[in-house]
Amino acid sequence: MSPSKARRGERPDYGWVISFGCKETGELKRLKVDTDPSADTSPIDVPCPCGEVHRVTVSPYRRRRAADEPFDLEVKSLDELRGG
Ligand SMILES: [Zn+2]
């Protein structure tokens, strides 16, 4: 008889995080995206805080973002980073 202390409802959505390496600073940066990036895994061009634009491959690096996880830049959709 274990009392169920917490109801497991829907989890809050904190978006997704795509990590990418910054060649200029040698640091790992985080890009937050609101919509699930798995719909389109073609490369994106990320305007890095270092001033350069880095080409980033999407699929292997995406994951759910934790509630309090910091990020370096943010977009609603990866389409914003595919200028064409
Ligand atoms: Zn950079």
Tab-separated table of N, CA and C and ligand atoms in Angstrom:
chain	number	residue	atom	x	y	z
A	1	MET	N	0.837	-1.211	0.000
A	1	MET	CA	0.000	0.000	0.000
A	1	MET	C	0.861	1.247	0.000
A	2	SER	N	1.225	1.652	-1.117
A	2	SER	CA	2.041	2.854	-1.196
A	2	SER	C	1.177	4.036	-1.614
A	3	PRO	N	1.210	5.033	-0.806
A	3	PRO	CA	0.433	6.240	-1.152
A	3	PRO	C	1.048	6.943	-2.353
A	4	SER	N	0.259	7.232	-3.317
A	4	SER	CA	0.785	7.941	-4.483
A	4	SER	C	0.844	9.417	-4.161
A	5	LYS	N	2.037	9.876	-3.992
A	5	LYS	CA	2.202	11.247	-3.506
A	5	LYS	C	2.105	12.279	-4.625
A	6	ALA	N	2.532	11.893	-5.785
A	6	ALA	CA	2.515	12.865	-6.875
A	6	ALA	C	1.781	12.292	-8.078
A	7	ARG	N	0.933	13.062	-8.600
A	7	ARG	CA	0.279	12.641	-9.832
A	7	ARG	C	1.207	12.861	-11.011
A	8	ARG	N	1.255	11.917	-11.864
A	8	ARG	CA	2.099	12.093	-13.041
A	8	ARG	C	1.259	12.546	-14.211
A	9	GLY	N	1.108	13.792	-14.315
A	9	GLY	CA	0.356	14.331	-15.427
A	9	GLY	C	1.278	14.625	-16.579
A	10	GLU	N	0.904	15.580	-17.343
A	10	GLU	CA	1.750	15.964	-18.452
A	10	GLU	C	2.961	16.726	-17.932
A	11	ARG	N	4.089	16.459	-18.518
A	11	ARG	CA	5.286	17.163	-18.085
A	11	ARG	C	5.373	18.514	-18.772
A	12	PRO	N	5.862	19.490	-18.054
A	12	PRO	CA	6.071	20.807	-18.692
A	12	PRO	C	7.060	20.680	-19.839
A	13	ASP	N	6.879	21.505	-20.804
A	13	ASP	CA	7.758	21.441	-21.965
A	13	ASP	C	8.771	22.577	-21.912
A	14	TYR	N	10.012	22.220	-21.766
A	14	TYR	CA	11.067	23.228	-21.684
A	14	TYR	C	11.840	23.352	-22.982
A	15	GLY	N	11.331	22.747	-24.003
A	15	GLY	CA	12.005	22.829	-25.292
A	15	GLY	C	13.094	21.780	-25.435
A	16	TRP	N	13.936	22.016	-26.403
A	16	TRP	CA	14.995	21.077	-26.733
A	16	TRP	C	16.326	21.795	-26.726
A	17	VAL	N	17.378	21.032	-26.528
A	17	VAL	CA	18.718	21.621	-26.546
A	17	VAL	C	19.564	20.906	-27.590
A	18	ILE	N	20.205	21.683	-28.404
A	18	ILE	CA	21.166	21.145	-29.351
A	18	ILE	C	22.538	21.693	-28.969
A	19	SER	N	23.425	20.797	-28.629
A	19	SER	CA	24.774	21.206	-28.256
A	19	SER	C	25.661	21.263	-29.495
A	20	PHE	N	26.531	22.230	-29.501
A	20	PHE	CA	27.474	22.306	-30.609
A	20	PHE	C	28.795	22.880	-30.099
A	21	GLY	N	29.844	22.443	-30.722
A	21	GLY	CA	31.153	22.920	-30.325
A	21	GLY	C	31.509	24.208	-31.036
A	22	CYS	N	31.999	25.165	-30.269
A	22	CYS	CA	32.455	26.411	-30.864
A	22	CYS	C	33.942	26.280	-31.160
A	23	LYS	N	34.277	26.380	-32.426
A	23	LYS	CA	35.678	26.204	-32.808
A	23	LYS	C	36.534	27.367	-32.327
A	24	GLU	N	35.926	28.523	-32.236
A	24	GLU	CA	36.701	29.714	-31.876
A	24	GLU	C	37.129	29.697	-30.413
A	25	THR	N	36.222	29.313	-29.543
A	25	THR	CA	36.513	29.358	-28.117
A	25	THR	C	36.803	27.981	-27.538
A	26	GLY	N	36.508	26.932	-28.310
A	26	GLY	CA	36.723	25.585	-27.812
A	26	GLY	C	35.707	25.158	-26.772
A	27	GLU	N	34.610	25.915	-26.692
A	27	GLU	CA	33.595	25.604	-25.691
A	27	GLU	C	32.407	24.884	-26.320
A	28	LEU	N	31.661	24.208	-25.460
A	28	LEU	CA	30.424	23.596	-25.895
A	28	LEU	C	29.281	24.569	-25.633
A	29	LYS	N	28.589	24.924	-26.704
A	29	LYS	CA	27.488	25.879	-26.589
A	29	LYS	C	26.158	25.146	-26.667
A	30	ARG	N	25.118	25.823	-26.191
A	30	ARG	CA	23.793	25.214	-26.226
A	30	ARG	C	22.815	26.127	-26.953
A	31	LEU	N	22.123	25.504	-27.863
A	31	LEU	CA	21.063	26.194	-28.585
A	31	LEU	C	19.728	25.632	-28.131
A	32	LYS	N	18.856	26.511	-27.683
A	32	LYS	CA	17.519	26.070	-27.299
A	32	LYS	C	16.564	26.263	-28.465
A	33	VAL	N	15.715	25.265	-28.695
A	33	VAL	CA	14.697	25.391	-29.725
A	33	VAL	C	13.366	24.947	-29.139
A	34	ASP	N	12.314	25.690	-29.428
A	34	ASP	CA	11.025	25.416	-28.809
A	34	ASP	C	10.339	24.196	-29.408
A	35	THR	N	10.461	24.048	-30.709
A	35	THR	CA	9.758	22.960	-31.365
A	35	THR	C	10.683	21.762	-31.556
A	36	ASP	N	10.105	20.594	-31.590
A	36	ASP	CA	10.882	19.371	-31.745
A	36	ASP	C	11.691	19.419	-33.033
A	37	PRO	N	13.014	19.398	-32.905
A	37	PRO	CA	13.864	19.552	-34.092
A	37	PRO	C	13.977	18.292	-34.940
A	38	SER	N	13.354	17.204	-34.527
A	38	SER	CA	13.536	15.955	-35.253
A	38	SER	C	12.815	15.944	-36.595
A	39	ALA	N	11.928	16.905	-36.783
A	39	ALA	CA	11.178	16.932	-38.031
A	39	ALA	C	12.096	17.142	-39.233
A	40	ASP	N	13.140	17.912	-39.014
A	40	ASP	CA	14.069	18.190	-40.101
A	40	ASP	C	15.478	18.187	-39.530
A	41	THR	N	16.282	17.243	-39.949
A	41	THR	CA	17.619	17.106	-39.362
A	41	THR	C	18.717	17.601	-40.296
A	42	SER	N	18.346	18.394	-41.270
A	42	SER	CA	19.380	18.956	-42.123
A	42	SER	C	20.186	19.980	-41.326
A	43	PRO	N	21.423	20.214	-41.733
A	43	PRO	CA	22.314	21.086	-40.953
A	43	PRO	C	21.754	22.503	-40.796
A	44	ILE	N	22.137	23.112	-39.696
A	44	ILE	CA	21.722	24.487	-39.432
A	44	ILE	C	22.955	25.364	-39.322
A	45	ASP	N	22.772	26.638	-39.575
A	45	ASP	CA	23.851	27.610	-39.439
A	45	ASP	C	23.567	28.455	-38.203
A	46	VAL	N	24.359	28.238	-37.175
A	46	VAL	CA	24.099	28.870	-35.895
A	46	VAL	C	24.964	30.114	-35.720
A	47	PRO	N	24.324	31.259	-35.521
A	47	PRO	CA	25.090	32.477	-35.213
A	47	PRO	C	25.583	32.427	-33.776
A	48	CYS	N	26.799	31.995	-33.612
A	48	CYS	CA	27.370	31.767	-32.292
A	48	CYS	C	27.676	33.099	-31.598
A	49	PRO	N	27.588	33.096	-30.263
A	49	PRO	CA	27.970	34.309	-29.509
A	49	PRO	C	29.404	34.755	-29.790
A	50	CYS	N	30.253	33.892	-30.293
A	50	CYS	CA	31.641	34.269	-30.565
A	50	CYS	C	31.747	35.158	-31.804
A	51	GLY	N	30.658	35.252	-32.545
A	51	GLY	CA	30.679	36.117	-33.721
A	51	GLY	C	30.732	35.350	-35.031
A	52	GLU	N	31.070	34.086	-34.958
A	52	GLU	CA	31.118	33.266	-36.150
A	52	GLU	C	29.786	32.532	-36.326
A	53	VAL	N	29.604	32.012	-37.533
A	53	VAL	CA	28.444	31.162	-37.785
A	53	VAL	C	28.930	29.731	-37.941
A	54	HIS	N	28.426	28.844	-37.123
A	54	HIS	CA	28.866	27.458	-37.151
A	54	HIS	C	27.803	26.575	-37.785
A	55	ARG	N	28.265	25.720	-38.670
A	55	ARG	CA	27.348	24.731	-39.236
A	55	ARG	C	27.225	23.558	-38.254
A	56	VAL	N	25.995	23.223	-37.900
A	56	VAL	CA	25.753	22.222	-36.877
A	56	VAL	C	24.854	21.119	-37.435
A	57	THR	N	25.251	19.887	-37.185
A	57	THR	CA	24.416	18.756	-37.544
A	57	THR	C	23.409	18.508	-36.429
A	58	VAL	N	22.170	18.312	-36.783
A	58	VAL	CA	21.117	18.321	-35.780
A	58	VAL	C	20.929	16.994	-35.055
A	59	SER	N	20.745	15.938	-35.780
A	59	SER	CA	20.153	14.751	-35.166
A	59	SER	C	20.885	14.139	-33.975
A	60	PRO	N	22.192	14.008	-34.002
A	60	PRO	CA	22.803	13.278	-32.881
A	60	PRO	C	22.818	14.066	-31.577
A	61	TYR	N	22.577	15.323	-31.630
A	61	TYR	CA	22.823	16.153	-30.459
A	61	TYR	C	21.564	16.685	-29.782
A	62	ARG	N	20.440	16.486	-30.382
A	62	ARG	CA	19.247	17.068	-29.764
A	62	ARG	C	18.817	16.232	-28.566
A	63	ARG	N	18.265	16.914	-27.611
A	63	ARG	CA	17.720	16.233	-26.445
A	63	ARG	C	16.804	17.189	-25.708
A	64	ARG	N	16.001	16.627	-24.852
A	64	ARG	CA	15.105	17.441	-24.056
A	64	ARG	C	15.879	18.376	-23.142
A	65	ARG	N	15.340	19.565	-22.987
A	65	ARG	CA	16.000	20.510	-22.111
A	65	ARG	C	15.447	20.368	-20.697
A	66	ALA	N	16.319	20.423	-19.710
A	66	ALA	CA	15.903	20.418	-18.319
A	66	ALA	C	15.353	21.785	-17.947
A	67	ALA	N	14.585	21.801	-16.884
A	67	ALA	CA	13.863	23.013	-16.526
A	67	ALA	C	14.776	24.212	-16.310
A	68	ASP	N	15.907	23.982	-15.668
A	68	ASP	CA	16.774	25.100	-15.295
A	68	ASP	C	18.081	25.088	-16.081
A	69	GLU	N	18.076	24.408	-17.203
A	69	GLU	CA	19.311	24.298	-17.973
A	69	GLU	C	19.590	25.585	-18.738
A	70	PRO	N	20.788	26.116	-18.592
A	70	PRO	CA	21.119	27.350	-19.301
A	70	PRO	C	21.343	27.086	-20.784
A	71	PHE	N	21.224	28.154	-21.554
A	71	PHE	CA	21.525	28.013	-22.977
A	71	PHE	C	22.133	29.308	-23.478
A	72	ASP	N	22.799	29.236	-24.612
A	72	ASP	CA	23.525	30.394	-25.124
A	72	ASP	C	22.709	31.202	-26.112
A	73	LEU	N	21.850	30.532	-26.855
A	73	LEU	CA	20.957	31.250	-27.737
A	73	LEU	C	19.698	30.440	-27.964
A	74	GLU	N	18.695	31.079	-28.510
A	74	GLU	CA	17.371	30.485	-28.525
A	74	GLU	C	16.645	30.817	-29.814
A	75	VAL	N	15.967	29.823	-30.367
A	75	VAL	CA	15.101	30.058	-31.518
A	75	VAL	C	13.796	29.300	-31.302
A	76	LYS	N	12.783	29.689	-32.031
A	76	LYS	CA	11.516	28.952	-31.946
A	76	LYS	C	11.578	27.690	-32.778
A	77	SER	N	12.156	27.851	-33.966
A	77	SER	CA	12.245	26.722	-34.886
A	77	SER	C	13.591	26.743	-35.565
A	78	LEU	N	14.105	25.569	-35.872
A	78	LEU	CA	15.398	25.507	-36.550
A	78	LEU	C	15.322	26.096	-37.946
A	79	ASP	N	14.115	26.231	-38.463
A	79	ASP	CA	13.976	26.817	-39.792
A	79	ASP	C	14.550	28.234	-39.834
A	80	GLU	N	14.557	28.892	-38.673
A	80	GLU	CA	15.122	30.239	-38.610
A	80	GLU	C	16.614	30.238	-38.925
A	81	LEU	N	17.240	29.080	-38.786
A	81	LEU	CA	18.688	28.976	-38.987
A	81	LEU	C	19.024	28.345	-40.337
A	82	ARG	N	18.011	28.190	-41.154
A	82	ARG	CA	18.233	27.644	-42.492
A	82	ARG	C	17.838	28.695	-43.515
A	83	GLY	N	18.716	29.615	-43.685
A	83	GLY	CA	18.395	30.730	-44.560
A	83	GLY	C	18.218	30.314	-46.004
A	84	GLY	N	18.821	29.228	-46.379
A	84	GLY	CA	18.681	28.749	-47.737
A	84	GLY	C	19.745	29.243	-48.612
B	1	ZN	ZN	31.493	30.079	-31.865
